[in-house]
Structure formats: structure tokens, C-alpha cells
mmCIF file of C-alpha atoms and ligand atoms in Angstrom:
data_model
loop_
_atom_site.group_PDB
_atom_site.id
_atom_site.type_symbol
_atom_site.label_atom_id
_atom_site.label_comp_id
_atom_site.label_asym_id
_atom_site.label_seq_id
_atom_site.Cartn_x
_atom_site.Cartn_y
_atom_site.Cartn_z
ATOM 1 C CA UNK A 593 91.907 82.334 136.972
ATOM 2 C CA UNK A 594 90.662 80.551 133.850
ATOM 3 C CA UNK A 595 93.755 81.039 131.615
ATOM 4 C CA UNK A 596 92.218 78.747 128.964
ATOM 5 C CA UNK A 597 91.144 79.472 125.379
ATOM 6 C CA UNK A 598 89.739 77.653 122.376
ATOM 7 C CA UNK A 599 86.661 75.778 121.116
ATOM 8 C CA UNK A 600 88.345 73.350 118.676
ATOM 9 C CA UNK A 601 91.842 73.056 120.102
ATOM 10 C CA UNK A 602 91.887 74.090 123.761
ATOM 11 C CA UNK A 603 94.930 75.723 125.430
ATOM 12 C CA UNK A 604 95.377 76.060 129.166
ATOM 13 C CA UNK A 605 98.400 77.850 130.620
ATOM 14 C CA UNK A 606 99.567 77.407 134.236
ATOM 15 C CA UNK A 607 102.317 78.463 136.596
ATOM 16 C CA UNK A 608 103.975 81.524 138.089
ATOM 17 C CA UNK A 609 107.227 83.256 137.247
ATOM 18 C CA UNK A 610 109.043 82.398 140.490
ATOM 19 C CA UNK A 611 107.165 79.229 141.477
ATOM 20 C CA UNK A 612 108.269 75.688 140.590
ATOM 21 C CA UNK A 613 107.598 76.218 136.928
ATOM 22 C CA UNK A 614 105.118 77.098 134.210
ATOM 23 C CA UNK A 615 103.509 75.138 131.377
ATOM 24 C CA UNK A 616 100.619 74.409 129.092
ATOM 25 C CA UNK A 617 98.105 71.677 128.337
ATOM 26 C CA UNK A 618 96.780 71.524 124.767
ATOM 27 C CA UNK A 619 93.655 69.435 124.076
ATOM 28 C CA UNK A 620 92.437 68.074 120.704
ATOM 29 C CA UNK A 621 95.671 68.114 118.716
ATOM 30 C CA UNK A 622 95.615 65.614 115.837
ATOM 31 C CA UNK A 623 97.177 62.179 116.559
ATOM 32 C CA UNK A 624 99.936 61.029 114.169
ATOM 33 C CA UNK A 625 101.427 64.483 113.549
ATOM 34 C CA UNK A 626 105.224 64.592 113.987
ATOM 35 C CA UNK A 627 106.220 68.112 115.037
ATOM 36 C CA UNK A 628 109.684 69.427 114.193
ATOM 37 C CA UNK A 629 110.863 70.064 117.768
ATOM 38 C CA UNK A 630 114.081 71.758 116.570
ATOM 39 C CA UNK A 631 112.016 74.485 114.892
ATOM 40 C CA UNK A 632 109.909 74.891 118.055
ATOM 41 C CA UNK A 633 113.221 75.239 119.964
ATOM 42 C CA UNK A 634 114.418 78.058 117.716
ATOM 43 C CA UNK A 635 111.123 79.964 118.244
ATOM 44 C CA UNK A 636 111.525 79.579 122.031
ATOM 45 C CA UNK A 637 115.114 80.867 121.678
ATOM 46 C CA UNK A 638 113.868 84.015 119.892
ATOM 47 C CA UNK A 639 111.701 84.798 122.957
ATOM 48 C CA UNK A 640 113.907 83.644 125.792
ATOM 49 C CA UNK A 641 115.569 86.219 128.043
ATOM 50 C CA UNK A 642 119.274 86.916 128.044
ATOM 51 C CA UNK A 643 119.993 86.440 124.328
ATOM 52 C CA UNK A 644 119.705 89.825 122.580
ATOM 53 C CA UNK A 645 122.250 92.497 123.550
ATOM 54 C CA UNK A 646 119.498 94.600 125.109
ATOM 55 C CA UNK A 647 117.488 91.748 126.658
ATOM 56 C CA UNK A 648 117.098 91.173 130.378
ATOM 57 C CA UNK A 649 119.995 89.237 131.896
ATOM 58 C CA UNK A 650 117.693 86.694 133.550
ATOM 59 C CA UNK A 651 119.145 83.446 132.219
ATOM 60 C CA UNK A 652 116.113 81.169 131.714
ATOM 61 C CA UNK A 653 117.042 78.477 129.204
ATOM 62 C CA UNK A 654 113.349 77.746 128.525
ATOM 63 C CA UNK A 655 114.107 74.022 128.612
ATOM 64 C CA UNK A 656 110.900 71.992 128.928
ATOM 65 C CA UNK A 657 109.754 68.502 129.741
ATOM 66 C CA UNK A 658 106.918 66.794 127.847
ATOM 67 C CA UNK A 659 104.669 65.170 130.431
ATOM 68 C CA UNK A 660 102.079 63.627 128.095
ATOM 69 C CA UNK A 661 100.728 63.529 124.550
ATOM 70 C CA UNK A 662 103.930 62.612 122.621
ATOM 71 C CA UNK A 663 105.306 59.125 121.938
ATOM 72 C CA UNK A 664 108.360 58.518 119.735
ATOM 73 C CA UNK A 665 108.261 62.169 118.653
ATOM 74 C CA UNK A 666 104.647 61.843 117.395
ATOM 75 C CA UNK A 667 101.450 63.336 118.844
ATOM 76 C CA UNK A 668 99.323 60.615 120.436
ATOM 77 C CA UNK A 669 96.037 62.560 120.483
ATOM 78 C CA UNK A 670 96.030 62.679 124.324
ATOM 79 C CA UNK A 671 96.278 66.120 125.951
ATOM 80 C CA UNK A 672 99.784 67.476 125.344
ATOM 81 C CA UNK A 673 101.222 68.767 128.632
ATOM 82 C CA UNK A 674 104.497 70.560 128.840
ATOM 83 C CA UNK A 675 106.438 71.796 131.884
ATOM 84 C CA UNK A 676 109.086 74.525 131.948
ATOM 85 C CA UNK A 677 110.890 74.483 135.302
ATOM 86 C CA UNK A 678 111.864 77.912 136.671
ATOM 87 C CA UNK A 679 115.534 78.224 137.466
ATOM 88 C CA UNK A 680 117.041 81.716 137.471
ATOM 89 C CA UNK A 681 114.660 83.421 139.927
ATOM 90 C CA UNK A 682 115.716 86.295 142.247
ATOM 91 C CA UNK A 683 112.528 86.761 144.236
ATOM 92 C CA UNK A 684 114.110 89.187 146.718
ATOM 93 C CA UNK A 685 114.140 91.796 143.891
ATOM 94 C CA UNK A 686 110.319 91.609 143.952
ATOM 95 C CA UNK A 687 109.509 91.372 147.676
ATOM 96 C CA UNK A 688 108.583 95.058 148.005
ATOM 97 C CA UNK A 689 106.186 94.963 145.024
ATOM 98 C CA UNK A 690 103.523 93.074 147.007
ATOM 99 C CA UNK A 691 102.976 96.166 149.199
ATOM 100 C CA UNK A 692 104.293 98.912 146.880
ATOM 101 C CA UNK A 693 102.821 98.028 143.454
ATOM 102 C CA UNK A 694 104.613 99.023 140.284
ATOM 103 C CA UNK A 695 102.720 101.785 138.475
ATOM 104 C CA UNK A 696 100.834 100.281 135.485
ATOM 105 C CA UNK A 697 101.809 96.654 136.218
ATOM 106 C CA UNK A 698 99.341 93.984 137.393
ATOM 107 C CA UNK A 699 100.695 94.047 140.994
ATOM 108 C CA UNK A 700 97.835 96.223 142.321
ATOM 109 C CA UNK A 701 94.910 94.785 140.333
ATOM 110 C CA UNK A 702 95.922 91.153 141.046
ATOM 111 C CA UNK A 703 96.494 91.945 144.748
ATOM 112 C CA UNK A 704 92.957 93.333 145.097
ATOM 113 C CA UNK A 705 91.267 90.697 142.898
ATOM 114 C CA UNK A 706 92.840 87.741 144.699
ATOM 115 C CA UNK A 707 92.759 89.264 148.192
ATOM 116 C CA UNK A 708 96.553 89.275 148.390
ATOM 117 C CA UNK A 709 96.791 85.468 148.027
ATOM 118 C CA UNK A 710 98.284 85.654 144.508
ATOM 119 C CA UNK A 711 101.985 84.840 144.027
ATOM 120 C CA UNK A 712 103.285 88.254 142.949
ATOM 121 C CA UNK A 713 106.989 87.288 142.801
ATOM 122 C CA UNK A 714 108.391 88.270 139.455
ATOM 123 C CA UNK A 715 104.887 89.264 138.256
ATOM 124 C CA UNK A 716 103.558 85.744 139.153
ATOM 125 C CA UNK A 717 100.989 84.540 136.606
ATOM 126 C CA UNK A 718 101.133 87.976 134.898
ATOM 127 C CA UNK A 719 104.834 87.709 134.059
ATOM 128 C CA UNK A 720 106.110 87.850 130.484
ATOM 129 C CA UNK A 721 107.591 84.429 131.234
ATOM 130 C CA UNK A 722 104.118 82.935 130.765
ATOM 131 C CA UNK A 723 104.523 83.687 127.048
ATOM 132 C CA UNK A 724 107.022 80.798 126.698
ATOM 133 C CA UNK A 725 104.218 78.166 126.626
ATOM 134 C CA UNK A 726 102.295 80.407 124.192
ATOM 135 C CA UNK A 727 105.312 80.303 121.850
ATOM 136 C CA UNK A 728 105.573 76.518 122.146
ATOM 137 C CA UNK A 729 101.877 76.088 121.262
ATOM 138 C CA UNK A 730 102.010 78.621 118.432
ATOM 139 C CA UNK A 731 105.197 77.203 116.928
ATOM 140 C CA UNK A 732 103.598 73.750 116.940
ATOM 141 C CA UNK A 733 100.314 74.766 115.308
ATOM 142 C CA UNK A 734 102.232 76.923 112.799
ATOM 143 C CA UNK A 735 103.572 73.654 111.427
ATOM 144 C CA UNK A 736 99.980 72.395 110.887
ATOM 145 C CA UNK A 737 99.098 75.659 109.088
ATOM 146 C CA UNK A 738 102.224 75.438 106.916
ATOM 147 C CA UNK A 739 100.894 72.177 105.497
ATOM 148 C CA UNK A 740 98.073 74.338 104.041
ATOM 149 C CA UNK A 741 100.551 76.909 102.649
ATOM 150 C CA UNK A 742 100.139 79.546 105.383
ATOM 151 C CA UNK A 743 103.284 81.570 106.324
ATOM 152 C CA UNK A 744 103.421 83.897 109.347
ATOM 153 C CA UNK A 745 106.098 86.533 109.936
ATOM 154 C CA UNK A 746 106.599 89.901 111.581
ATOM 155 C CA UNK A 747 108.758 92.996 111.669
ATOM 156 C CA UNK A 748 109.189 95.781 114.206
ATOM 157 C CA UNK A 749 107.485 98.742 112.544
ATOM 158 C CA UNK A 750 108.232 101.280 115.312
ATOM 159 C CA UNK A 751 110.172 101.647 118.538
ATOM 160 C CA UNK A 752 109.833 105.047 120.156
ATOM 161 C CA UNK A 753 110.656 107.550 117.386
ATOM 162 C CA UNK A 754 112.535 104.951 115.341
ATOM 163 C CA UNK A 755 110.358 103.983 112.390
ATOM 164 C CA UNK A 756 110.931 101.171 109.945
ATOM 165 C CA UNK A 757 110.324 101.831 106.265
ATOM 166 C CA UNK A 758 107.979 101.950 104.448
ATOM 167 C CA UNK A 759 104.709 102.249 106.292
ATOM 168 C CA UNK A 760 102.739 100.804 103.343
ATOM 169 C CA UNK A 761 104.327 97.570 102.278
ATOM 170 C CA UNK A 762 104.396 96.311 98.684
ATOM 171 C CA UNK A 763 103.848 92.649 97.749
ATOM 172 C CA UNK A 764 107.579 91.896 97.745
ATOM 173 C CA UNK A 765 108.121 93.210 101.291
ATOM 174 C CA UNK A 766 104.977 91.488 102.564
ATOM 175 C CA UNK A 767 106.326 88.188 101.223
ATOM 176 C CA UNK A 768 109.756 88.827 102.751
ATOM 177 C CA UNK A 769 108.251 89.422 106.208
ATOM 178 C CA UNK A 770 105.797 86.481 105.916
ATOM 179 C CA UNK A 771 108.604 84.157 104.834
ATOM 180 C CA UNK A 772 110.271 84.605 108.253
ATOM 181 C CA UNK A 773 113.375 86.150 106.711
ATOM 182 C CA UNK A 774 113.776 88.541 109.684
ATOM 183 C CA UNK A 775 113.541 85.860 112.376
ATOM 184 C CA UNK A 776 117.326 85.600 112.679
ATOM 185 C CA UNK A 777 117.721 89.280 113.607
ATOM 186 C CA UNK A 778 117.762 90.441 117.238
ATOM 187 C CA UNK A 779 116.158 93.720 116.067
ATOM 188 C CA UNK A 780 113.919 92.607 113.182
ATOM 189 C CA UNK A 781 113.376 95.893 111.340
ATOM 190 C CA UNK A 782 113.494 95.752 107.535
ATOM 191 C CA UNK A 783 115.693 98.840 107.442
ATOM 192 C CA UNK A 784 119.323 98.605 108.537
ATOM 193 C CA UNK A 785 119.287 102.273 109.585
ATOM 194 C CA UNK A 786 116.326 101.627 111.884
ATOM 195 C CA UNK A 787 118.219 98.685 113.445
ATOM 196 C CA UNK A 788 121.183 100.952 114.160
ATOM 197 C CA UNK A 789 118.993 103.761 115.546
ATOM 198 C CA UNK A 790 117.073 101.318 117.749
ATOM 199 C CA UNK A 791 120.365 99.942 119.037
ATOM 200 C CA UNK A 792 121.497 103.429 120.046
ATOM 201 C CA UNK A 793 118.110 104.154 121.649
ATOM 202 C CA UNK A 794 118.173 100.960 123.688
ATOM 203 C CA UNK A 795 121.737 101.539 124.916
ATOM 204 C CA UNK A 796 120.698 105.022 126.053
ATOM 205 C CA UNK A 797 117.532 103.758 127.831
ATOM 206 C CA UNK A 798 119.399 100.952 129.582
ATOM 207 C CA UNK A 799 121.832 103.537 131.025
ATOM 208 C CA UNK A 800 118.936 105.739 132.164
ATOM 209 C CA UNK A 801 116.976 102.807 133.611
ATOM 210 C CA UNK A 802 113.964 103.655 131.445
ATOM 211 C CA UNK A 803 111.864 101.674 128.940
ATOM 212 C CA UNK A 804 110.173 102.257 125.583
ATOM 213 C CA UNK A 805 107.098 100.994 123.729
ATOM 214 C CA UNK A 806 106.911 99.768 120.174
ATOM 215 C CA UNK A 807 104.838 98.266 117.422
ATOM 216 C CA UNK A 808 105.058 94.970 115.504
ATOM 217 C CA UNK A 809 103.520 94.442 112.082
ATOM 218 C CA UNK A 810 102.409 90.941 111.159
ATOM 219 C CA UNK A 811 102.155 89.684 107.572
ATOM 220 C CA UNK A 812 100.518 86.341 106.826
ATOM 221 C CA UNK A 813 100.300 84.858 103.356
ATOM 222 C CA UNK A 814 98.464 81.759 102.085
ATOM 223 C CA UNK A 815 95.212 82.183 104.052
ATOM 224 C CA UNK A 816 92.396 81.248 101.634
ATOM 225 C CA UNK A 817 89.093 83.114 101.331
ATOM 226 C CA UNK A 818 86.595 82.129 104.003
ATOM 227 C CA UNK A 819 88.310 81.826 107.421
ATOM 228 C CA UNK A 820 86.546 83.584 110.320
ATOM 229 C CA UNK A 821 83.174 83.030 112.024
ATOM 230 C CA UNK A 822 80.879 86.038 112.149
ATOM 231 C CA UNK A 823 79.607 87.534 114.374
ATOM 232 C CA UNK A 824 81.477 86.861 117.608
ATOM 233 C CA UNK A 825 84.397 84.886 116.255
ATOM 234 C CA UNK A 826 85.196 87.079 113.292
ATOM 235 C CA UNK A 827 88.872 86.759 112.300
ATOM 236 C CA UNK A 828 89.596 90.167 113.782
ATOM 237 C CA UNK A 829 87.850 89.196 117.036
ATOM 238 C CA UNK A 830 89.794 85.943 117.529
ATOM 239 C CA UNK A 831 93.143 87.490 116.603
ATOM 240 C CA UNK A 832 92.483 90.496 118.878
ATOM 241 C CA UNK A 833 91.284 88.308 121.739
ATOM 242 C CA UNK A 834 94.511 86.336 121.673
ATOM 243 C CA UNK A 835 96.678 89.416 121.088
ATOM 244 C CA UNK A 836 95.286 91.077 124.229
ATOM 245 C CA UNK A 837 96.192 87.928 126.141
ATOM 246 C CA UNK A 838 99.842 88.807 125.552
ATOM 247 C CA UNK A 839 100.962 90.997 128.485
ATOM 248 C CA UNK A 840 101.848 94.513 127.468
ATOM 249 C CA UNK A 841 99.690 94.668 124.307
ATOM 250 C CA UNK A 842 97.620 97.862 124.230
ATOM 251 C CA UNK A 843 96.344 98.197 120.638
ATOM 252 C CA UNK A 844 95.802 96.339 117.399
ATOM 253 C CA UNK A 845 95.014 97.815 113.992
ATOM 254 C CA UNK A 846 93.959 95.803 110.922
ATOM 255 C CA UNK A 847 95.026 97.079 107.539
ATOM 256 C CA UNK A 848 94.914 100.895 107.412
ATOM 257 C CA UNK A 849 93.629 100.776 111.041
ATOM 258 C CA UNK A 850 93.310 104.191 112.631
ATOM 259 C CA UNK A 851 94.374 105.825 109.336
ATOM 260 C CA UNK A 852 90.845 104.989 108.047
ATOM 261 C CA UNK A 853 89.603 107.920 110.120
ATOM 262 C CA UNK A 854 91.372 110.299 107.672
ATOM 263 C CA UNK A 855 90.366 108.516 104.408
ATOM 264 C CA UNK A 856 87.516 108.881 101.939
ATOM 265 C CA UNK A 857 85.747 105.731 100.649
ATOM 266 C CA UNK A 858 87.273 106.384 97.243
ATOM 267 C CA UNK A 859 90.749 106.171 98.819
ATOM 268 C CA UNK A 860 90.045 103.381 101.334
ATOM 269 C CA UNK A 861 88.209 100.792 99.188
ATOM 270 C CA UNK A 862 90.347 97.961 97.825
ATOM 271 C CA UNK A 863 89.351 97.513 94.125
ATOM 272 C CA UNK A 864 88.707 93.929 92.993
ATOM 273 C CA UNK A 865 90.548 92.624 89.946
ATOM 274 C CA UNK A 866 90.879 89.331 88.072
ATOM 275 C CA UNK A 867 94.499 88.142 88.123
ATOM 276 C CA UNK A 868 95.730 84.866 86.702
ATOM 277 C CA UNK A 869 92.356 83.146 87.096
ATOM 278 C CA UNK A 870 91.521 84.350 90.612
ATOM 279 C CA UNK A 871 90.097 87.486 92.203
ATOM 280 C CA UNK A 872 92.247 89.780 94.310
ATOM 281 C CA UNK A 873 92.498 93.446 95.282
ATOM 282 C CA UNK A 874 94.892 96.084 93.994
ATOM 283 C CA UNK A 875 95.404 97.573 97.471
ATOM 284 C CA UNK A 876 95.121 95.949 100.925
ATOM 285 C CA UNK A 877 93.747 98.648 103.211
ATOM 286 C CA UNK A 878 91.378 96.061 104.688
ATOM 287 C CA UNK A 879 94.362 93.956 105.843
ATOM 288 C CA UNK A 880 92.967 90.848 104.140
ATOM 289 C CA UNK A 881 89.686 90.678 106.084
ATOM 290 C CA UNK A 882 86.139 91.755 105.105
ATOM 291 C CA UNK A 883 83.122 91.078 107.302
ATOM 292 C CA UNK A 884 85.315 89.160 109.720
ATOM 293 C CA UNK A 885 86.206 86.683 106.930
ATOM 294 C CA UNK A 886 89.583 86.361 105.224
ATOM 295 C CA UNK A 887 89.377 87.655 101.630
ATOM 296 C CA UNK A 888 92.394 85.807 100.173
ATOM 297 C CA UNK A 889 94.803 88.765 100.379
ATOM 298 C CA UNK A 890 97.699 88.741 102.882
ATOM 299 C CA UNK A 891 96.582 89.367 106.439
ATOM 300 C CA UNK A 892 98.245 92.532 107.767
ATOM 301 C CA UNK A 893 97.897 94.035 111.202
ATOM 302 C CA UNK A 894 99.910 96.060 113.723
ATOM 303 C CA UNK A 895 100.183 95.345 117.423
ATOM 304 C CA UNK A 896 101.313 98.063 119.864
ATOM 305 C CA UNK A 897 103.118 97.300 123.134
ATOM 306 C CA UNK A 898 103.366 99.667 126.084
ATOM 307 C CA UNK A 899 106.823 100.413 127.562
ATOM 308 C CA UNK A 900 107.288 97.951 130.426
ATOM 309 C CA UNK A 901 106.462 99.365 133.831
ATOM 310 C CA UNK A 902 109.555 97.962 135.597
ATOM 311 C CA UNK A 903 111.956 100.893 135.332
ATOM 312 C CA UNK A 904 114.666 101.793 137.826
ATOM 313 C CA UNK A 905 113.842 105.538 137.585
ATOM 314 C CA UNK A 906 112.039 106.487 140.850
ATOM 315 C CA UNK A 907 108.226 106.329 140.514
ATOM 316 C CA UNK A 908 105.336 107.293 142.785
ATOM 317 C CA UNK A 909 103.386 104.497 144.406
ATOM 318 C CA UNK A 910 101.325 103.864 147.513
ATOM 319 C CA UNK A 911 102.209 101.464 150.312
ATOM 320 C CA UNK A 912 99.135 99.198 150.499
ATOM 321 C CA UNK A 913 99.796 98.384 154.185
ATOM 322 C CA UNK A 914 100.273 101.932 155.479
ATOM 323 C CA UNK A 915 98.297 103.846 152.830
ATOM 324 C CA UNK A 916 101.261 106.263 152.580
ATOM 325 C CA UNK A 917 102.890 107.602 149.430
ATOM 326 C CA UNK A 918 106.230 105.973 148.637
ATOM 327 C CA UNK A 919 108.887 106.201 145.953
ATOM 328 C CA UNK A 920 109.613 102.953 144.167
ATOM 329 C CA UNK A 921 112.826 102.080 142.348
ATOM 330 C CA UNK A 922 112.276 98.760 140.618
ATOM 331 C CA UNK A 923 115.121 96.289 140.985
ATOM 332 C CA UNK A 924 115.523 93.121 138.983
ATOM 333 C CA UNK A 925 116.494 92.433 135.394
ATOM 334 C CA UNK A 926 114.216 93.946 132.783
ATOM 335 C CA UNK A 927 114.422 94.675 129.040
ATOM 336 C CA UNK A 928 114.347 98.374 128.086
ATOM 337 C CA UNK A 929 112.038 97.176 125.289
ATOM 338 C CA UNK A 930 110.205 93.835 125.122
ATOM 339 C CA UNK A 931 109.126 94.264 121.505
ATOM 340 C CA UNK A 932 112.005 92.243 119.904
ATOM 341 C CA UNK A 933 111.292 89.275 122.242
ATOM 342 C CA UNK A 934 107.560 89.714 121.696
ATOM 343 C CA UNK A 935 107.778 89.057 117.903
ATOM 344 C CA UNK A 936 107.686 85.246 118.252
ATOM 345 C CA UNK A 937 104.871 85.623 120.827
ATOM 346 C CA UNK A 938 102.543 87.599 118.536
ATOM 347 C CA UNK A 939 103.340 85.257 115.636
ATOM 348 C CA UNK A 940 102.459 82.305 117.933
ATOM 349 C CA UNK A 941 99.073 83.627 119.063
ATOM 350 C CA UNK A 942 98.264 84.535 115.452
ATOM 351 C CA UNK A 943 98.849 80.872 114.501
ATOM 352 C CA UNK A 944 96.568 79.753 117.342
ATOM 353 C CA UNK A 945 93.765 82.069 116.138
ATOM 354 C CA UNK A 946 94.196 80.973 112.509
ATOM 355 C CA UNK A 947 94.131 77.247 113.325
ATOM 356 C CA UNK A 948 90.826 77.744 115.153
ATOM 357 C CA UNK A 949 89.402 79.613 112.140
ATOM 358 C CA UNK A 950 90.630 76.911 109.777
ATOM 359 C CA UNK A 951 89.011 74.150 111.856
ATOM 360 C CA UNK A 952 85.717 76.132 112.014
ATOM 361 C CA UNK A 953 85.823 76.446 108.227
ATOM 362 C CA UNK A 954 86.424 72.715 107.788
ATOM 363 C CA UNK A 955 83.115 72.068 109.601
ATOM 364 C CA UNK A 956 81.383 74.480 107.162
ATOM 365 C CA UNK A 957 82.883 72.622 104.209
ATOM 366 C CA UNK A 958 81.889 69.077 105.240
ATOM 367 C CA UNK A 959 80.146 67.692 102.121
ATOM 368 C CA UNK A 960 78.205 65.246 104.274
ATOM 369 C CA UNK A 961 75.782 68.018 105.368
ATOM 370 C CA UNK A 962 74.776 68.949 101.827
HETATM 371 C C1 FMN B 521 108.058 88.719 126.515
HETATM 372 C C2 FMN B 521 107.558 89.698 127.549
HETATM 373 C C3 FMN B 521 108.401 90.084 128.594
HETATM 374 C C4 FMN B 521 107.973 91.006 129.558
HETATM 375 N N1 FMN B 521 108.885 91.381 130.551
HETATM 376 C C5 FMN B 521 108.503 92.354 131.438
HETATM 377 C C6 FMN B 521 109.419 92.804 132.409
HETATM 378 O O1 FMN B 521 110.576 92.367 132.492
HETATM 379 N N2 FMN B 521 109.008 93.776 133.267
HETATM 380 C C7 FMN B 521 107.737 94.331 133.178
HETATM 381 O O2 FMN B 521 107.404 95.236 133.949
HETATM 382 N N3 FMN B 521 106.846 93.908 132.267
HETATM 383 C C8 FMN B 521 107.196 92.941 131.385
HETATM 384 N N4 FMN B 521 106.304 92.514 130.434
HETATM 385 C C9 FMN B 521 104.959 93.161 130.392
HETATM 386 C C10 FMN B 521 104.124 92.828 131.619
HETATM 387 O O3 FMN B 521 104.007 91.438 131.821
HETATM 388 C C11 FMN B 521 102.736 93.508 131.532
HETATM 389 O O4 FMN B 521 102.877 94.857 131.259
HETATM 390 C C12 FMN B 521 101.975 93.345 132.815
HETATM 391 O O5 FMN B 521 101.601 91.986 133.010
HETATM 392 C C13 FMN B 521 100.692 94.167 132.883
HETATM 393 O O6 FMN B 521 99.830 93.811 131.829
HETATM 394 P P1 FMN B 521 99.355 94.877 130.757
HETATM 395 O O7 FMN B 521 100.545 95.684 130.367
HETATM 396 O O8 FMN B 521 98.838 94.024 129.612
HETATM 397 O O9 FMN B 521 98.282 95.720 131.387
HETATM 398 C C14 FMN B 521 106.677 91.544 129.502
HETATM 399 C C15 FMN B 521 105.817 91.147 128.460
HETATM 400 C C16 FMN B 521 106.262 90.251 127.473
HETATM 401 C C17 FMN B 521 105.329 89.872 126.346
#
């Protein structure tokens, strides 16, 4: 497994859900930067299990140890390595999944790919727990981006049939989301009604032992014109690449996304205007990106998560040892919906993609070449 990403700053994630622990090594961070570790802690708390009323009751505190790369609270420039020990594991809940794979989880594909040698306990390297190091890395590089005026935020736009309002956001709502105003909410919808409806839905699903999918919309302000490296590292490509590294993500749509299929050019095009000395657009159907390059408007995109496969409702599976059909009832502690806990994760990987694009752009701008 490679589990590494990045050309400028390089991220490498290791560990398994029920092994000794998990962690990350980050190469090429700038020396001399003093991260605000309290703010990183609060991002980890948004993701960690056992906090929201509907979250899994697995009590991982997501405490971590810094192994290298930080001295007196300041980055040294050496690879930053971080270790999160695993504590609240109940591997017996997962013993049967090695031979009777959960429908639509990675149990079967990983078993075949790694000849059964993979550690499948608790989902192993495919567990949602591996998103804790992603959140650490993203929360750290977000602080670098903030120095340039970039703000990243998200809202839940849909959970099952519960929809947040409105589907097309005006400038005021985009700024509210990007400012991180919703971060304190366990169900970060803009609409209070949607929060209540989602609460009722989740209570019902928990009783039934079922799960539900959902969608998160990201809004990012302060990205200047010019970030993104066509052709293969266009801003959409990098963001999507990282988004699909988050387990459970099944779709991403930029701007009007799949709605473009219904639109005419005269409806879809974002007209350019001069406003207070700079150029912007009157609408943002493009989601702030043209030709793989940021156009100076807020970045807007929606990420769709599948319902998690670990449900206690009986499901059909095949016993890989006997080849016989079996009925599986998943034990263990699972969220009926991972979308609320996934908000800090998708914000984090967005920050990682944007930092890469910013560093690529800095190389373009080096006066020394001209
Ligand atoms: C924060 C987070 C927590 C997750 N928790 C669970 C879980 O408890 N049970 C589960 O079946 N899937 C969970 N998932 C999703 C699975 O890890 C994912 O569906 C699985 O690895 C298969 O990958 P795929 O859905 O991308 O194909 C979680 C994902 C995230 C982002």
C-alpha cells in the first residue's frame, strides 16, 4: 500500500484501526512555523467518535504523540511524524468479517488484493479512523493558508431526504459557511429545521440498525486567481483525488455540477463584471474554477458520502472459506451517518490540495526566471 500523496509537501499515512496505532509523516513543512495546536485539537474533536449524540460510542480520544519535527512548539523542518495510539478496540466484533465480508465495505477487495494477510480488524487500514491523521495534517496546513487570507468551511447540504436551504447560496451564506461559523454544531446544517429533521431521522435509523448517506458542501473564500496546474493537476483534479481518498466518498460536483446537464449556455455562463477595481462574476455556476485554475470567486463544491455498510440489519454475504451463502448481522459501534464527523475531514483534505496548488503557483511566480 502506498498511502502517500503530494509533490511539494508529502503526506504518508500509516496504521490500522485495531493495531498498535495510526499516524502520519509529513515531509517539507516550513521550518519556523508555530502551529496553534489547540485549534488542531478542536478539529480532531469534531471528527472523533463518541461526541455527537448520534456518533458511534467507540471512545477514541484521538490523543497523539509528536515523534519528530517539532521543537518548543515550532516546526523544525524535519519530517513531522505523529502517532495516535489505539485504545478502545473491540476486535471480537470484527472477527467474522475476515471470512464473511460486509457488503460494500473493503473487507472483500482487501482480502483478495493482499491474499488474506491484511489486518481486517475494525476495517484495518480502510477504517474511518485513518481520517484522524488527515484532519491533523489539514488543520495544520489550513493555518498556513489562513496567512494568505484563505478560509475553508462546510455545511451538510443533504442527509437522506432532509435538505438544507437554499441549494444556491448567496454571497452572505457562502461567507458564513467559509468563516467556520457552523463548526460548533454537531449537525452543521444552516437551517434549524433541517437540524431537527436530521436528528429525528438519525434516532429512527439508530433504532432500526440502518444507516444513511449524505452530502457536504464546501465553501472556500480568499483563493486568488491562478491556483491549479493544468492538465493533470487541475484544481478539480487535486481536490477530487484527495476527496476520493476519504473512505465513503462516492461523488464530487463543482459549482452547478450535474445540474449543468439541464442548463443552456446562456443560463450556465457566469458573466464577468468590474467591481471595486477587480473582475468577478455575477453568478458562480463554475464553483470558482475555470480551466482547472481558480478564478478568484469562492470555491464551491459538493461531496457525497455513501451510507456506511456496517448495519445491524441482516445482509447477504458469502463465506469465503466455505463458498456458502450466509446472513451477516454486523456488530460493533457504528454511526448511522458519518457525514457530520466527515465535515472536518473534507475540509482538511481541501486544505491539503490548496496548499499544493499554492506552492505550485509560487514556483510560477518566481521573478528570478524572468
Ligand atoms: C469518519 C468516518 C468514519 C467511518 N466509520 C465507518 C463505520 O463505522 N463503519 C463503516 O462501515 N464504514 C465507516 N466509514 C466508511 C468506510 O471506511 C468505507 O465505506 C470503506 O472503507 C469502504 O470504502 P468506500 O466506501 O470508499 O468504497 C467511515 C468513514 C469515515 C470518513
